[in-house]
GROMACS .gro file of C-alpha atoms in nm:
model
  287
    1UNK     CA    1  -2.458  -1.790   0.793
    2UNK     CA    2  -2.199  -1.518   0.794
    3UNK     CA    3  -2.217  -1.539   0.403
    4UNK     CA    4  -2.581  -1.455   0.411
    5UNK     CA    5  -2.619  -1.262   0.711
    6UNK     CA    6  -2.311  -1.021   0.741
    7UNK     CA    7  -2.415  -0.859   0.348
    8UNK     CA    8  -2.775  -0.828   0.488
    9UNK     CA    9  -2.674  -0.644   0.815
   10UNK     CA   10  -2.459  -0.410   0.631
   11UNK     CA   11  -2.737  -0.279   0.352
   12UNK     CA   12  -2.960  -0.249   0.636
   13UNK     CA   13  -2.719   0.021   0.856
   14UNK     CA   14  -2.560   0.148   0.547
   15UNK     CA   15  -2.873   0.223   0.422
   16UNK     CA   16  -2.981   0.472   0.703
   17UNK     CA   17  -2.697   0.723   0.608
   18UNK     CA   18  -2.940   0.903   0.428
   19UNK     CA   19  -3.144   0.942   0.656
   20UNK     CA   20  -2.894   1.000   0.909
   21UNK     CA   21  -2.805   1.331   0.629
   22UNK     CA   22  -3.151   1.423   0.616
   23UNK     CA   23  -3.194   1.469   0.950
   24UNK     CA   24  -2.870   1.641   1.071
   25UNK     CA   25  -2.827   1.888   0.821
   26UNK     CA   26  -3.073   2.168   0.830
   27UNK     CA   27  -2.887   2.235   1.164
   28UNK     CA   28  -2.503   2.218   1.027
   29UNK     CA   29  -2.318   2.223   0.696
   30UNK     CA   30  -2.223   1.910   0.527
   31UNK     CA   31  -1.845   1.943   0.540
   32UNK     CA   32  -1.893   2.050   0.916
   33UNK     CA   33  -2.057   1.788   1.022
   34UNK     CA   34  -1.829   1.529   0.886
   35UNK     CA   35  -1.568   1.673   1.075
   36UNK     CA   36  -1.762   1.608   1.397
   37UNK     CA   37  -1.840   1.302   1.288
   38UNK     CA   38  -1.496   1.184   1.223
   39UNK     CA   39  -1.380   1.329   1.505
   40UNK     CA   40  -1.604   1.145   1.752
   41UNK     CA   41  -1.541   0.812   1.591
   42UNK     CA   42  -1.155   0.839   1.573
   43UNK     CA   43  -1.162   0.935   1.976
   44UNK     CA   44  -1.399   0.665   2.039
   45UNK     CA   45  -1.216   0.394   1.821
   46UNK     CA   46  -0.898   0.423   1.945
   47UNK     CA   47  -1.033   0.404   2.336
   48UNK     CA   48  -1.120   0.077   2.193
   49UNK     CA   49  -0.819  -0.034   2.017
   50UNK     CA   50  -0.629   0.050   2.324
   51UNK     CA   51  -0.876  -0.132   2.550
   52UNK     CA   52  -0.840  -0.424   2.358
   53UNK     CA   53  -0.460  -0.373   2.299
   54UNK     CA   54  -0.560  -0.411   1.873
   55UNK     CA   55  -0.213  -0.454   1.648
   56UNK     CA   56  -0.101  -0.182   1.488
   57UNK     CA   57   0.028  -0.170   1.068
   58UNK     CA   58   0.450  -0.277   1.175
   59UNK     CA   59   0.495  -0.066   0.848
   60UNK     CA   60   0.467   0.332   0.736
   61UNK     CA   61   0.344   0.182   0.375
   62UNK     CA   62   0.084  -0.027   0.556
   63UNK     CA   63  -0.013   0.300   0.764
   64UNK     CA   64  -0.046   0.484   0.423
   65UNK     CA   65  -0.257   0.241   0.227
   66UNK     CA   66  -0.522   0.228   0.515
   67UNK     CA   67  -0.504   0.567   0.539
   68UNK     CA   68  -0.570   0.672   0.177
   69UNK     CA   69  -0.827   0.394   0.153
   70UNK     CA   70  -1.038   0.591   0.474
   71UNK     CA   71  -1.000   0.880   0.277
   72UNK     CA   72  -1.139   0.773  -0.081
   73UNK     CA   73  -1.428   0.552   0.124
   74UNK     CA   74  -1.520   0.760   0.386
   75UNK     CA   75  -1.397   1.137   0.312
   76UNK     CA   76  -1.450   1.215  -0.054
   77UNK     CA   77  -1.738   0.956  -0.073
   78UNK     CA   78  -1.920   1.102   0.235
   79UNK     CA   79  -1.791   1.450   0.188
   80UNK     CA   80  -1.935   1.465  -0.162
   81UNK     CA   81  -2.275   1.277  -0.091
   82UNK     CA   82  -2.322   1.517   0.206
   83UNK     CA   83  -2.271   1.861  -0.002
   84UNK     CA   84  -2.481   1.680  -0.297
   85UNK     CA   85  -2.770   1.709  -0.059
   86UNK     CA   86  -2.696   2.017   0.198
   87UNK     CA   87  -2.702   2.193  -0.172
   88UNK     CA   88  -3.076   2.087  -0.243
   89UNK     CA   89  -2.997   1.777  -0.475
   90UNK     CA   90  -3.252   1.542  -0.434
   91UNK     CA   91  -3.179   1.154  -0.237
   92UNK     CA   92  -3.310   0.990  -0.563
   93UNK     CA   93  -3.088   1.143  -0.786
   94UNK     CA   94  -2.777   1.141  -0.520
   95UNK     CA   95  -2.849   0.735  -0.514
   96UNK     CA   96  -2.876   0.690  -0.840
   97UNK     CA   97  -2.531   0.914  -0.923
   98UNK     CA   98  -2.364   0.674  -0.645
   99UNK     CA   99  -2.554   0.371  -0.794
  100UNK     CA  100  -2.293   0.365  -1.092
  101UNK     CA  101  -2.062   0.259  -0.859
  102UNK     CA  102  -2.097  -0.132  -0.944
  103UNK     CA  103  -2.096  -0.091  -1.292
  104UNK     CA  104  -1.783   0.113  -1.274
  105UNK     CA  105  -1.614  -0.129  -0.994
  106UNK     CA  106  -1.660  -0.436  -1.259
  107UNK     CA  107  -1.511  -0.226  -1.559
  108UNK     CA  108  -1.190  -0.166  -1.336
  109UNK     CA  109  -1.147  -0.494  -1.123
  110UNK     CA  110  -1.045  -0.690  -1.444
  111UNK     CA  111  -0.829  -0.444  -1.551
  112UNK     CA  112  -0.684  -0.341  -1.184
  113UNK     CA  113  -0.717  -0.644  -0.993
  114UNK     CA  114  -0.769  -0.927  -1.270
  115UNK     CA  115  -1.126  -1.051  -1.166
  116UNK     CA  116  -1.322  -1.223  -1.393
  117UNK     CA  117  -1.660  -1.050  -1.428
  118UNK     CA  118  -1.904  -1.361  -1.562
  119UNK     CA  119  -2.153  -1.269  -1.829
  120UNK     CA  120  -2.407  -1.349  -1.568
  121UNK     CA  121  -2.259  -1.089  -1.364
  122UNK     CA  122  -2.303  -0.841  -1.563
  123UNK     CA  123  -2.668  -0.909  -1.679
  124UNK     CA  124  -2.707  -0.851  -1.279
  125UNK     CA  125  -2.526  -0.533  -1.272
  126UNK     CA  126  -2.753  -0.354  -1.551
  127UNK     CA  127  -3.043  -0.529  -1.346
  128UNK     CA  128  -2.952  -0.386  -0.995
  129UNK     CA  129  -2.888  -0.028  -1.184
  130UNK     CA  130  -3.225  -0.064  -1.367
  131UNK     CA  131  -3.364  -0.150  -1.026
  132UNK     CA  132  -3.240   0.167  -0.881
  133UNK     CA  133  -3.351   0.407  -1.161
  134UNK     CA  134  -3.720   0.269  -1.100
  135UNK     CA  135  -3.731   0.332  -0.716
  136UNK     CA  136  -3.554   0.688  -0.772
  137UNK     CA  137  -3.761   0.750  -1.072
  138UNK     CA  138  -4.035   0.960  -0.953
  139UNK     CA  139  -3.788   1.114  -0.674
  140UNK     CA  140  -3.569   1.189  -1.049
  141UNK     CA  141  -3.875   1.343  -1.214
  142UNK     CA  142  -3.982   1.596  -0.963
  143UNK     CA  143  -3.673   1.744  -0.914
  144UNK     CA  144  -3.611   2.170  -0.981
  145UNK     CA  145  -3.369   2.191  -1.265
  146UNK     CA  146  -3.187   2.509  -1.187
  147UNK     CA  147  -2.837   2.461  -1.135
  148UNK     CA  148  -2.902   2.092  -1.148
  149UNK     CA  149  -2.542   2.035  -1.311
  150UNK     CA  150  -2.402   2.207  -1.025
  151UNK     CA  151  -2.536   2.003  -0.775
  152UNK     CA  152  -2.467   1.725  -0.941
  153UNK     CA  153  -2.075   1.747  -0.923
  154UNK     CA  154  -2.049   1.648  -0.569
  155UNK     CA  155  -2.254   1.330  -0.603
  156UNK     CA  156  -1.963   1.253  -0.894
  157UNK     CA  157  -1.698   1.321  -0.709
  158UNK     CA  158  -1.880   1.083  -0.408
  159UNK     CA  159  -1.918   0.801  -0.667
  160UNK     CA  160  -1.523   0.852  -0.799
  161UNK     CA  161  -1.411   0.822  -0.427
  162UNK     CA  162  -1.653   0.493  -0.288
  163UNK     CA  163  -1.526   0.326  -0.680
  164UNK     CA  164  -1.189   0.433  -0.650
  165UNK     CA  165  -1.194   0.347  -0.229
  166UNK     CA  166  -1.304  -0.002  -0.293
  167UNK     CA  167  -1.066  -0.133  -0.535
  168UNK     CA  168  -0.758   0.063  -0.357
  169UNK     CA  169  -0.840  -0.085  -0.065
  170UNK     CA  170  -0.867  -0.452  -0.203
  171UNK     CA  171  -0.558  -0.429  -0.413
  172UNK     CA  172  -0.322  -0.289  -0.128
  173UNK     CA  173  -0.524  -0.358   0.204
  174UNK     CA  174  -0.785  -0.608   0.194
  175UNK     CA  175  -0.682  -0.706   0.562
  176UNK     CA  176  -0.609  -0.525   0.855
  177UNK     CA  177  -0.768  -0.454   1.225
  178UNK     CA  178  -1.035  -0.352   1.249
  179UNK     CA  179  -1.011  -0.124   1.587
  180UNK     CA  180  -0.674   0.027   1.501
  181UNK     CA  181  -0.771   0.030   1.142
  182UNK     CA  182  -1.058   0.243   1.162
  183UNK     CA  183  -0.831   0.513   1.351
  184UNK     CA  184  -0.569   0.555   1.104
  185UNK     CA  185  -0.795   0.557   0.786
  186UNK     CA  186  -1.073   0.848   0.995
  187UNK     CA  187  -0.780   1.053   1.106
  188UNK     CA  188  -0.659   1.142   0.768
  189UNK     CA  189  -1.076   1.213   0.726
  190UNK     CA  190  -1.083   1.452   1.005
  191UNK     CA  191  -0.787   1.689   0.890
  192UNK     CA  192  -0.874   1.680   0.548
  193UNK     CA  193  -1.307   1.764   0.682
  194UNK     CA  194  -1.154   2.024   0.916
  195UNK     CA  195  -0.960   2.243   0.674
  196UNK     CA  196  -1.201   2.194   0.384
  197UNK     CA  197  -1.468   2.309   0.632
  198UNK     CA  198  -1.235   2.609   0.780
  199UNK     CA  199  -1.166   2.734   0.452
  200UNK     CA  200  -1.574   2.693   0.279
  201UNK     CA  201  -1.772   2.733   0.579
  202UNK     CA  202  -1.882   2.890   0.870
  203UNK     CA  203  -1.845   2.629   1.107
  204UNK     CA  204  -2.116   2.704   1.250
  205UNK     CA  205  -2.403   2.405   1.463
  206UNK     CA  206  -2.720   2.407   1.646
  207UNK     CA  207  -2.687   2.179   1.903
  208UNK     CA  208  -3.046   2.060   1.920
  209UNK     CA  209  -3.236   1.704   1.983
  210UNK     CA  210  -3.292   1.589   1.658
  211UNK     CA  211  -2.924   1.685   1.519
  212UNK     CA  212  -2.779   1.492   1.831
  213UNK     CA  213  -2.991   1.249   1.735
  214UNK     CA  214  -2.869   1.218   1.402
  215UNK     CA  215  -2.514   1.296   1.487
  216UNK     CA  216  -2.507   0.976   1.737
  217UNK     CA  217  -2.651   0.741   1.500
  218UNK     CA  218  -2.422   0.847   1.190
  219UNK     CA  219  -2.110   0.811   1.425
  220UNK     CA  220  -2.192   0.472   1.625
  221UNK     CA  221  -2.448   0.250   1.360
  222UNK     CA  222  -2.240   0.386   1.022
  223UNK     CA  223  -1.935   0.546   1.114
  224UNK     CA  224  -1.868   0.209   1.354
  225UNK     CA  225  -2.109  -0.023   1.255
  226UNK     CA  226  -2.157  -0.026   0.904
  227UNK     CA  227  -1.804   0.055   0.789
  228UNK     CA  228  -1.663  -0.232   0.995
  229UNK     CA  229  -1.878  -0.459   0.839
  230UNK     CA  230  -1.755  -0.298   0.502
  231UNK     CA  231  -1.421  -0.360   0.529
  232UNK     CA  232  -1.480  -0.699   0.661
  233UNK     CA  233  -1.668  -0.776   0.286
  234UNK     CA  234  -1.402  -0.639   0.114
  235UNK     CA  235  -1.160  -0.819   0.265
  236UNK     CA  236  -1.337  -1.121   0.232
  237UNK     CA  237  -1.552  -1.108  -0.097
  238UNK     CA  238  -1.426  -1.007  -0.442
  239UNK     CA  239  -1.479  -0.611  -0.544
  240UNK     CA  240  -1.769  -0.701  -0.775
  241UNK     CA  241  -1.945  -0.861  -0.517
  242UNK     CA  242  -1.915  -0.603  -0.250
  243UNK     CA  243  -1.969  -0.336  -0.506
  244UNK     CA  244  -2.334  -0.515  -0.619
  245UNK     CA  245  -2.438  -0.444  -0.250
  246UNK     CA  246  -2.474  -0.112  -0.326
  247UNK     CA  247  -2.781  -0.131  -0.546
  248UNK     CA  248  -3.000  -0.220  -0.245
  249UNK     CA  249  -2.930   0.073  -0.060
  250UNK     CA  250  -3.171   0.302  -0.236
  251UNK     CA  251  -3.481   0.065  -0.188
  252UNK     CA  252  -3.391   0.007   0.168
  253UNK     CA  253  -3.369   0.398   0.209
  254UNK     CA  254  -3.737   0.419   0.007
  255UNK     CA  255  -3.868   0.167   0.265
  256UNK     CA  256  -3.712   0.305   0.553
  257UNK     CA  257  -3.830   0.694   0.461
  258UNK     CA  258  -4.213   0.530   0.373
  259UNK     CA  259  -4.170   0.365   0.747
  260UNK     CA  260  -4.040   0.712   0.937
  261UNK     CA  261  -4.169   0.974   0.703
  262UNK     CA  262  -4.475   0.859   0.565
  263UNK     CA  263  -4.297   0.881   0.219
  264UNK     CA  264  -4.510   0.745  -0.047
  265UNK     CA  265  -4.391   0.412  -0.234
  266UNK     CA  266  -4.519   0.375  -0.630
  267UNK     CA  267  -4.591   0.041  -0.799
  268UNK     CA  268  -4.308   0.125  -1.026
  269UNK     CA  269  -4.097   0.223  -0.680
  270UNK     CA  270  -4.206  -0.140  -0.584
  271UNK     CA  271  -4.099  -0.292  -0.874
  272UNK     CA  272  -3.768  -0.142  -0.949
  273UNK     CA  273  -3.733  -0.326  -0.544
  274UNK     CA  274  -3.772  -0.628  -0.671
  275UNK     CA  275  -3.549  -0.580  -1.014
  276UNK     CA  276  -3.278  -0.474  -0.763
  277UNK     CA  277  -3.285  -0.783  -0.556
  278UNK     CA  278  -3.263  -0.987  -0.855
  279UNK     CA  279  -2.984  -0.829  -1.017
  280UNK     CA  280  -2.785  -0.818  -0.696
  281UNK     CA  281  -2.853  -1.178  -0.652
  282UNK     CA  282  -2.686  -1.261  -1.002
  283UNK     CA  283  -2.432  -1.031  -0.935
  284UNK     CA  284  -2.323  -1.230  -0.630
  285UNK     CA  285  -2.284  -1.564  -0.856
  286UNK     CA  286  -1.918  -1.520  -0.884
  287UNK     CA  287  -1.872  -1.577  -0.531
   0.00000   0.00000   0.00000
């Protein structure tokens, strides 16, 4: 049931970043509020590890390679997703910047980590990408066009750093504890938040109910949650695979922000749902 159930559960938390972001930054700047947030989690993850007395990496190079892994996956992924929208760039076109990342995962696991992408693999990839573009569509076609290009920078740099995150992480750590794991790889995140921040920013928060709100959810159902259960897929599924799971985060954002925001849903919105699921299900065939 893992197989099935563990993929599921993961889509569902990852999927409420966004909304996490939407809610937590008209009262803090993006790079700011990483910071926090990595802050908050690396205290409260190593009180666990040292609760439950977690192994440690027995080498520096092991302490490196989780380490720059955190970094690609959670800093410059999260860092640039989090300016991409504290700068006024639509979700849609955020998720569908970041939905490249599958294609771009299968064009560099066969030449990085040797994986076979099957033909029927691919036909699920342009599916799941397809699938996106529909639900984002009318998000896409709304959007001010002003200094779009700008904007748009940070979502590419987020979509280099999840691509380039994944595969580092399979090729040179696909396995390592969890507890202790999750310190090393969000300590290098907090420095590297906190003087990006210092030197761009004012630093500045409002410290009220709804960005409390969001700041607790971000830091114990993704930050904890969500990104344990990622590493746990990478280590045990192939990058393709784990990569593919990323298509269903925008729909599962769409249906979340329709269930909590009274965001409207299209037929095409509905549609592209359903292409998504499809394509992520042949994606999944090389299992």
């Amino acid at each position: 049931m893992s197989d099935t159930a563990y993929p599921l559960l993961f889509v569902a938390l990852w999927s409420t970043g966004f909304i996490g972001a939407k809610l937590g930054l008209p009262f803090v700047e993006p790079l700011t509020f990483l910071a926090v947030r990595f802050a908050i989690v690396t205290v409260l993850m190593l009180a666990v590890a040292r609760w439950f007395r977690a192994p440690w990496p027995r080498s520096a190079r092991q302490w490196l390679h989780i380490a720059v892994s955190g970094l690609l996956v959670h800093g410059v992924y999260l860092g640039g997703v989090f300016t991409a929208i504290g700068h006024g760039l639509p979700s849609g076109i955020t998720a569908l910047v970041v939905g490249l990342q599958p294609l771009l995962t299968a064009l560099a696991a066969g030449l990085l980590l040797g994986e076979r992408v099957r033909p029927a693999q691919w036909c699920g990839l342009a599916l799941g990408f397809a699938g996106v573009a529909l639900v984002v569509a009318q998000k896409i076609a709304s959007a001010p066009s002003q200094a779009l290009l700008a904007m748009l920078l940070p979502a590419v740099v987020a979509l280099v750093g999840i691509t380039c995150g994944t595969l580092y992480q399979k090729r040179f750590c696909p396995a390592f504890d969890l507890r202790s794991g999750s310190v090393i790889q969000y300590l290098l995140c907090v420095a590297a938040m906190a003087v990006l921040a210092s030197l761009t920013e004012t630093m500045q928060i409002q410290w009220t109910g709804q960005f409390m709100f969001a700041l607790g959810w971000l830091v114990l159902v993704l930050s904890v949650g969500a990104v344990s259960l990622l590493n746990l897929l990478i280590g045990r599924g192939s990058a393709v695979n784990v990569a593919s799971l990323f298509y269903l985060t925008p729909p599962t954002t769409a249906l979340i922000a329709w269930a909590l925001f009274d965001e409207t849903l299209s037929g095409l919105a509905l549609v592209g749902m359903v292409v998504a699921v499809v394509g992520v299900w042949l994606a999944r065939q090389g299992k």
